[in-house]
PDB file of C-alpha atoms in Angstrom:
ATOM      1  CA  MET A  20      91.806  -8.649  93.590  1.00  0.00           C
ATOM      2  CA  ASN A  21      89.973  -6.313  91.359  1.00  0.00           C
ATOM      3  CA  ILE A  22      90.439  -2.572  91.168  1.00  0.00           C
ATOM      4  CA  GLU A  23      86.749  -1.772  91.650  1.00  0.00           C
ATOM      5  CA  LEU A  24      86.622  -3.723  94.898  1.00  0.00           C
ATOM      6  CA  LEU A  25      89.841  -2.111  96.159  1.00  0.00           C
ATOM      7  CA  ASN A  26      88.468   1.349  95.395  1.00  0.00           C
ATOM      8  CA  SER A  27      85.466   0.556  97.628  1.00  0.00           C
ATOM      9  CA  VAL A  28      87.731  -0.128 100.626  1.00  0.00           C
ATOM     10  CA  THR A  29      89.138   2.615 102.844  1.00  0.00           C
ATOM     11  CA  GLY A  30      92.827   2.829 101.902  1.00  0.00           C
ATOM     12  CA  GLY A  31      92.353   0.769  98.739  1.00  0.00           C
ATOM     13  CA  ALA A  32      92.989   3.700  96.389  1.00  0.00           C
ATOM     14  CA  GLU A  33      96.271   4.448  98.181  1.00  0.00           C
ATOM     15  CA  LEU A  34      97.301   0.799  97.825  1.00  0.00           C
ATOM     16  CA  LEU A  35      96.573   0.941  94.095  1.00  0.00           C
ATOM     17  CA  GLU A  36      98.546   4.169  93.776  1.00  0.00           C
ATOM     18  CA  TRP A  37     101.542   2.662  95.610  1.00  0.00           C
ATOM     19  CA  PHE A  38     101.537  -0.303  93.233  1.00  0.00           C
ATOM     20  CA  ASP A  39     101.483   1.907  90.125  1.00  0.00           C
ATOM     21  CA  GLY A  40      97.728   1.726  89.556  1.00  0.00           C
ATOM     22  CA  HIS A  41      97.231  -2.022  89.554  1.00  0.00           C
ATOM     23  CA  ALA A  42      96.009  -4.480  92.160  1.00  0.00           C
ATOM     24  CA  PRO A  43      98.971  -6.236  93.796  1.00  0.00           C
ATOM     25  CA  ARG A  44      99.010 -10.037  93.793  1.00  0.00           C
ATOM     26  CA  PHE A  45     101.242 -10.275  96.879  1.00  0.00           C
ATOM     27  CA  HIS A  46     103.234 -13.101  95.257  1.00  0.00           C
ATOM     28  CA  ASP A  47     106.187 -13.975  97.532  1.00  0.00           C
ATOM     29  CA  ALA A  48     104.892 -11.518 100.153  1.00  0.00           C
ATOM     30  CA  GLU A  49     105.337 -12.521 103.777  1.00  0.00           C
ATOM     31  CA  VAL A  50     102.785 -12.344 106.572  1.00  0.00           C
ATOM     32  CA  LEU A  51     104.606 -10.521 109.365  1.00  0.00           C
ATOM     33  CA  SER A  52     101.922 -10.725 112.017  1.00  0.00           C
ATOM     34  CA  ILE A  53      98.293 -11.478 112.645  1.00  0.00           C
ATOM     35  CA  ALA A  54      96.421 -10.386 115.755  1.00  0.00           C
ATOM     36  CA  PHE A  55      92.868 -10.881 116.927  1.00  0.00           C
ATOM     37  CA  ASP A  56      91.107  -8.676 119.441  1.00  0.00           C
ATOM     38  CA  ARG A  57      87.795  -9.710 120.919  1.00  0.00           C
ATOM     39  CA  ALA A  58      86.727  -6.053 120.960  1.00  0.00           C
ATOM     40  CA  GLY A  59      84.874  -5.658 117.696  1.00  0.00           C
ATOM     41  CA  PRO A  60      85.909  -8.488 117.119  1.00  0.00           C
ATOM     42  CA  THR A  61      88.846  -7.264 115.041  1.00  0.00           C
ATOM     43  CA  CYS A  62      91.753  -8.834 113.159  1.00  0.00           C
ATOM     44  CA  THR A  63      94.914  -6.976 112.116  1.00  0.00           C
ATOM     45  CA  LEU A  64      97.006  -8.645 109.417  1.00  0.00           C
ATOM     46  CA  ARG A  65     100.416  -7.165 108.456  1.00  0.00           C
ATOM     47  CA  VAL A  66     102.020  -8.258 105.181  1.00  0.00           C
ATOM     48  CA  HIS A  67     105.305  -7.257 103.545  1.00  0.00           C
ATOM     49  CA  GLY A  68     104.563  -6.849  99.850  1.00  0.00           C
ATOM     50  CA  PHE A  69     106.535  -5.653  96.818  1.00  0.00           C
ATOM     51  CA  GLU A  70     106.636  -5.862  93.034  1.00  0.00           C
ATOM     52  CA  MET A  71     109.127  -7.837  90.991  1.00  0.00           C
ATOM     53  CA  THR A  72     110.484  -6.034  87.937  1.00  0.00           C
ATOM     54  CA  SER A  73     111.877  -7.646  84.794  1.00  0.00           C
ATOM     55  CA  ALA A  74     115.293  -6.077  85.528  1.00  0.00           C
ATOM     56  CA  VAL A  75     118.077  -8.206  87.021  1.00  0.00           C
ATOM     57  CA  ASN A  76     120.870  -7.014  89.325  1.00  0.00           C
ATOM     58  CA  ALA A  77     124.588  -7.857  89.026  1.00  0.00           C
ATOM     59  CA  ASP A  78     124.065 -11.059  91.049  1.00  0.00           C
ATOM     60  CA  GLY A  79     121.329 -12.275  88.692  1.00  0.00           C
ATOM     61  CA  PHE A  80     118.411 -11.614  91.023  1.00  0.00           C
ATOM     62  CA  TYR A  81     115.252  -9.834  89.923  1.00  0.00           C
ATOM     63  CA  ILE A  82     115.078  -6.265  91.170  1.00  0.00           C
ATOM     64  CA  LEU A  83     112.139  -5.626  93.469  1.00  0.00           C
ATOM     65  CA  LYS A  84     110.365  -2.296  93.969  1.00  0.00           C
ATOM     66  CA  ASN A  85     107.507  -0.709  95.897  1.00  0.00           C
ATOM     67  CA  HIS A  86     108.267  -2.474  99.169  1.00  0.00           C
ATOM     68  CA  ALA A  87     105.627  -1.751 101.798  1.00  0.00           C
ATOM     69  CA  VAL A  88     104.187  -3.177 104.965  1.00  0.00           C
ATOM     70  CA  VAL A  89     100.473  -3.390 104.204  1.00  0.00           C
ATOM     71  CA  THR A  90      98.051  -3.614 107.115  1.00  0.00           C
ATOM     72  CA  PHE A  91      94.610  -5.111 106.618  1.00  0.00           C
ATOM     73  CA  ARG A  92      92.252  -4.306 109.486  1.00  0.00           C
ATOM     74  CA  ILE A  93      89.192  -6.536 109.381  1.00  0.00           C
ATOM     75  CA  GLU A  94      86.417  -5.456 111.724  1.00  0.00           C
ATOM     76  CA  GLU A  95      83.359  -7.324 112.934  1.00  0.00           C
ATOM     77  CA  VAL A  96      85.032 -10.633 112.122  1.00  0.00           C
ATOM     78  CA  THR A  97      82.369 -13.154 111.142  1.00  0.00           C
ATOM     79  CA  ALA A  98      84.496 -16.173 110.147  1.00  0.00           C
ATOM     80  CA  MET A  99      88.068 -17.337 109.887  1.00  0.00           C
ATOM     81  CA  GLN A 100      90.023 -20.410 108.952  1.00  0.00           C
ATOM     82  CA  LEU A 101      93.786 -20.308 109.440  1.00  0.00           C
ATOM     83  CA  ASP A 102      96.439 -23.034 109.317  1.00  0.00           C
ATOM     84  CA  ASP A 103     100.203 -23.477 109.555  1.00  0.00           C
ATOM     85  CA  PHE A 104     101.476 -20.135 110.912  1.00  0.00           C
ATOM     86  CA  ASN A 105     105.274 -20.352 111.170  1.00  0.00           C
ATOM     87  CA  HIS A 106     108.494 -18.302 111.086  1.00  0.00           C
ATOM     88  CA  GLN A 107     108.166 -17.214 107.427  1.00  0.00           C
ATOM     89  CA  ASN A 108     104.584 -17.364 106.079  1.00  0.00           C
ATOM     90  CA  ALA A 109     105.399 -16.718 102.424  1.00  0.00           C
ATOM     91  CA  LEU A 110     102.399 -16.309 100.138  1.00  0.00           C
ATOM     92  CA  MET A 111     101.665 -17.370  96.587  1.00  0.00           C
ATOM     93  CA  GLY A 112      99.095 -14.606  96.704  1.00  0.00           C
ATOM     94  CA  LEU A 113      96.573 -12.649  98.732  1.00  0.00           C
ATOM     95  CA  SER A 114      93.126 -11.708  97.489  1.00  0.00           C
ATOM     96  CA  ILE A 115      90.140  -9.763  98.731  1.00  0.00           C
ATOM     97  CA  VAL A 116      86.696 -10.906  97.680  1.00  0.00           C
ATOM     98  CA  ARG A 117      83.109 -10.273  98.705  1.00  0.00           C
ATOM     99  CA  ALA A 118      81.587 -13.133 100.681  1.00  0.00           C
ATOM    100  CA  SER A 119      78.007 -14.267 100.167  1.00  0.00           C
ATOM    101  CA  ASN A 120      76.903 -12.236 103.222  1.00  0.00           C
ATOM    102  CA  ASP A 121      78.424  -9.070 101.644  1.00  0.00           C
ATOM    103  CA  ALA A 122      81.352  -9.218 104.069  1.00  0.00           C
ATOM    104  CA  PHE A 123      84.942  -8.820 102.911  1.00  0.00           C
ATOM    105  CA  ARG A 124      87.048 -11.985 102.864  1.00  0.00           C
ATOM    106  CA  VAL A 125      90.857 -11.807 102.842  1.00  0.00           C
ATOM    107  CA  GLU A 126      92.196 -15.044 101.366  1.00  0.00           C
ATOM    108  CA  LEU A 127      95.773 -16.200 101.950  1.00  0.00           C
ATOM    109  CA  ASP A 128      97.162 -18.620  99.360  1.00  0.00           C
ATOM    110  CA  PRO A 129     100.283 -20.162 100.912  1.00  0.00           C
ATOM    111  CA  ALA A 130     103.680 -20.845  99.458  1.00  0.00           C
ATOM    112  CA  TYR A 131     105.122 -21.802 102.851  1.00  0.00           C
ATOM    113  CA  GLY A 132     103.324 -21.313 106.144  1.00  0.00           C
ATOM    114  CA  LEU A 133     100.092 -19.500 106.877  1.00  0.00           C
ATOM    115  CA  SER A 134      97.030 -20.236 104.773  1.00  0.00           C
ATOM    116  CA  GLY A 135      93.343 -19.560 105.096  1.00  0.00           C
ATOM    117  CA  SER A 136      90.855 -16.721 105.169  1.00  0.00           C
ATOM    118  CA  ILE A 137      89.410 -14.049 107.451  1.00  0.00           C
ATOM    119  CA  GLU A 138      85.978 -12.572 106.885  1.00  0.00           C
ATOM    120  CA  GLY A 139      84.521  -9.406 108.348  1.00  0.00           C
ATOM    121  CA  ARG A 140      81.896  -6.746 107.772  1.00  0.00           C
ATOM    122  CA  SER A 141      84.424  -3.958 107.143  1.00  0.00           C
ATOM    123  CA  LEU A 142      87.980  -3.684 105.886  1.00  0.00           C
ATOM    124  CA  THR A 143      90.556  -0.900 106.083  1.00  0.00           C
ATOM    125  CA  ILE A 144      93.949  -0.947 104.348  1.00  0.00           C
ATOM    126  CA  SER A 145      96.991   1.134 105.265  1.00  0.00           C
ATOM    127  CA  LEU A 146     100.632   0.954 104.257  1.00  0.00           C
ATOM    128  CA  GLU A 147     104.075   1.933 105.448  1.00  0.00           C
ATOM    129  CA  PRO A 148     106.552   2.378 102.567  1.00  0.00           C
ATOM    130  CA  GLY A 149     109.740   0.315 102.709  1.00  0.00           C
ATOM    131  CA  ALA A 150     110.849  -3.131 103.761  1.00  0.00           C
ATOM    132  CA  PRO A 151     110.314  -4.040 107.424  1.00  0.00           C
ATOM    133  CA  LEU A 152     113.271  -4.061 109.807  1.00  0.00           C
ATOM    134  CA  GLY A 153     115.083  -7.363 109.742  1.00  0.00           C
ATOM    135  CA  SER A 154     113.758  -8.322 106.315  1.00  0.00           C
ATOM    136  CA  GLN A 155     116.025 -10.121 103.861  1.00  0.00           C
ATOM    137  CA  TYR A 156     115.030  -7.333 101.450  1.00  0.00           C
ATOM    138  CA  GLU A 157     115.975  -4.493 103.795  1.00  0.00           C
ATOM    139  CA  VAL A 158     119.299  -3.908 102.024  1.00  0.00           C
ATOM    140  CA  GLN A 159     117.760  -3.815  98.550  1.00  0.00           C
ATOM    141  CA  ARG A 160     115.973  -0.478  98.399  1.00  0.00           C
ATOM    142  CA  GLU A 161     113.513   0.982  95.947  1.00  0.00           C
ATOM    143  CA  VAL A 162     114.251   1.334  92.253  1.00  0.00           C
ATOM    144  CA  SER A 163     112.810   4.192  90.252  1.00  0.00           C
TER     145      SER A 163
END
């Protein structure tokens, strides 16, 4: 994802600000839900993202920060290809690119579970700070 493209999306500047001014890669993020609505047609994709720091906790695990549930709302869906949705849906990464028809395409690179892409004429991004309820990361809170 590039910063210029994110700044052209409603909510993109806020996403950049949350992730300390850089475009998040969404490595090890988890897709929490994906919903399609024929009105529009619209797709809502919710992803739990965070940043890994170089610091390690007492148990030897990397300390994570900037947890957020990021919602991608893709409107006027023009194409989609999705495979392997399951109970975890961990990502190697998530990217937003411009498709040849000038639509936005959200690409999901899988680590385990959901993979594919969703394309639409408009994209809105919003976020809720913190780890989602029931997450394995819920106990580990933000670091300054």
